[in-house]
C-alpha angles and dihedrals in degrees: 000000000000117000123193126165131211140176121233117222102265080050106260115151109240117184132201127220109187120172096220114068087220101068119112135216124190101119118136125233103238106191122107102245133168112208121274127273124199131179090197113159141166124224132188127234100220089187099045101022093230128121131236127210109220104201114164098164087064084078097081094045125130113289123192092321102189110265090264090064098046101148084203098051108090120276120263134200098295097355103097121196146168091283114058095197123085091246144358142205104204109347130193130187145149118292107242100208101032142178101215121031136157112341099005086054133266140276129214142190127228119206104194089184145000088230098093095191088057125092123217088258089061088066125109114245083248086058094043093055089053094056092050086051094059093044081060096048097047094044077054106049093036093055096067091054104119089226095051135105113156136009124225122181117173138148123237108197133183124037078253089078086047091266109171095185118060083196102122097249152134136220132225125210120194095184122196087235145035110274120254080242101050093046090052091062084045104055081042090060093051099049095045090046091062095039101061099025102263106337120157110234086208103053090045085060105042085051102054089044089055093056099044136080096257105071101110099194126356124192133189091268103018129049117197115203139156100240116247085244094034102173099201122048100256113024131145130184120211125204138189099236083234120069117250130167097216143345100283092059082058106116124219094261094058092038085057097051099031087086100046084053098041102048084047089058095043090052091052087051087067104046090051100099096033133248121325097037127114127254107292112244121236146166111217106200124192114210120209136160127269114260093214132080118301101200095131090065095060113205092015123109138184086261104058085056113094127214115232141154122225118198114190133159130215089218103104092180144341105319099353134100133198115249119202089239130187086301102039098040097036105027102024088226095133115200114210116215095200117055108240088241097055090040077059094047097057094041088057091044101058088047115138129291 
């Protein structure tokens, strides 16, 4: 992997990820723009605990531009994008109309390809490695930011999700504290721990799926599975088979068989519902551990967290969608419409041929 990094002309950082060590960026960014001005700021729940990012400028970003004004193809002749090169392997840059920025965090894109009538499980395993890579670099990177605490890169995909930009691409979020649902799992840990002398959460858990009727596809170093209290009709959780708190503690063995296994289960996702439907809309969510200090979760440490990467879809069936509904929205009770045994079944069932 080649890495070069760039600034765009209102002063972003962009960074290129190309899979050849002779490729060569020196392209400009040729737009006239101004820098960039955000009103992100975080404010805290003193009921629920939780924080809350205010972004107003978020309101005049880009919405469903036609495919020949994609601010994240490549830029052409006169068409100027996001990208100032020709062409790109894996690209990351600033978000321009971010949630999080300076002191409240940061936000970044993830271009998976410059084909931008492609899907990430169109990718090549090649392709797909060097997507991981970049997750790892810029959780990396991200990590020694004064103002961050935790990494979270993830996909939305499908205008479904509320995707404005049919580009194939991630996000990643570096937030200035640790997230209501990680320290759920923390607080979890810890209790857990106490409660049974020592024992990791993670690994209890990771036992008893492995051993159950609902693990969809299971490698020598992942293991794929619908969760016994899956929330969203079809969700599966995927796991390296050795405990790590984040992407950076991966080791070579599991980094070489993670593409081969993702792109199997993203290719699943869309058989699920047959032939003739449209591609089936997911959010796919890795979970790492924070990078600050865990001491309200006594007993617990950045090692007894475990990465893992969690892909569900709001379809429930063919044509039809789950709402969050009065108890999911208001109460945060979710009710699931498909039984977690039979959401395994089906994903097993539409495996490659």
């Amino acid at each position: 992997m080649k890495k070069t990094s760039t600034r765009l002309a209102d002063g972003r950082e962009l960074i290129y990820y190309d899979l050849k060590d002779d490729a060569v960026r020196d392209a400009v960014d040729r737009r006239p723009l101004e820098r960039t001005v955000t009103t992100s700021e975080v404010r805290h729940d003193p009921l629920l605990g939780d924080a809350v990012a205010i972004a107003s400028h978020r309101q005049g970003r880009t919405y469903h531009p036609p495919a020949d004004e994609c601010p994240l193809c490549p830029s052409h002749g006169d068409r100027l994008s996001e990208i100032p090169d020709s062409w790109y392997d894996v690209v990351v840059f600033e978000n321009r109309f971010p949630s999080l920025a300076g002191d409240s965090g940061r936000c970044e894109v993830v271009c998976f390809t410059s084909d931008h009538n492609a899907s990430f499980a169109d990718l090549t395993e090649e392709q797909a490695r060097l997507v991981l890579d970049a997750w790892t670099d810029r959780t990396s990177e991200l990590s020694h930011l004064p103002s961050v605490e935790q990494v979270f890169c993830f996909e939305n995909r499908g205008p479904e999700i509320g995707v404005t930009l049919g580009h194939p691409h991630g996000q990643i979020y570096a937030y200035p504290f640790t997230t209501p649902r990680t320290a759920l799992m923390l607080r979890s840990l810890a209790t857990h721990k106490e409660a049974t002398g020592g024992e990791n959460l993670f690994d209890a858990i990771l036992e008893r799926e492995l051993a159950d009727e609902r693990v969809v596809l299971e490698g020598e170093h992942w293991v794929a599975f619908v969760p016994y209290a899956a929330h969203w009709p079809y969700e599966l959780h995927l796991y390296p088979k050795r405990r790590v708190p984040d992407l950076l503690a991966l080791d070579e063995a599991a980094r070489s068989e993670f593409p081969k296994v993702y792109l199997e289960l993203l290719r699943r996702f869309d058989r699920i519902f047959g032939d003739g439907e449209p591609p089936t809309p997911y959010i796919a969510a890795w979970h790492q551990a924070p990078f600050g200090q865990l001491e309200d979760f006594e007993g617990v440490t950045r090692d007894d967290f475990a990465l893992h990467l969690e892909l569900f879809t709001i379809r429930r069936t063919s044509g039809k969608l789950k709402f969050l509904a009065g108890s999911e929205s208001g109460m945060s009770v979710f009710i699931n419409d498909v039984p977690p045994e039979r959401a395994a079944q089906r994903l097993r069932e539409v495996a490659s041929s």
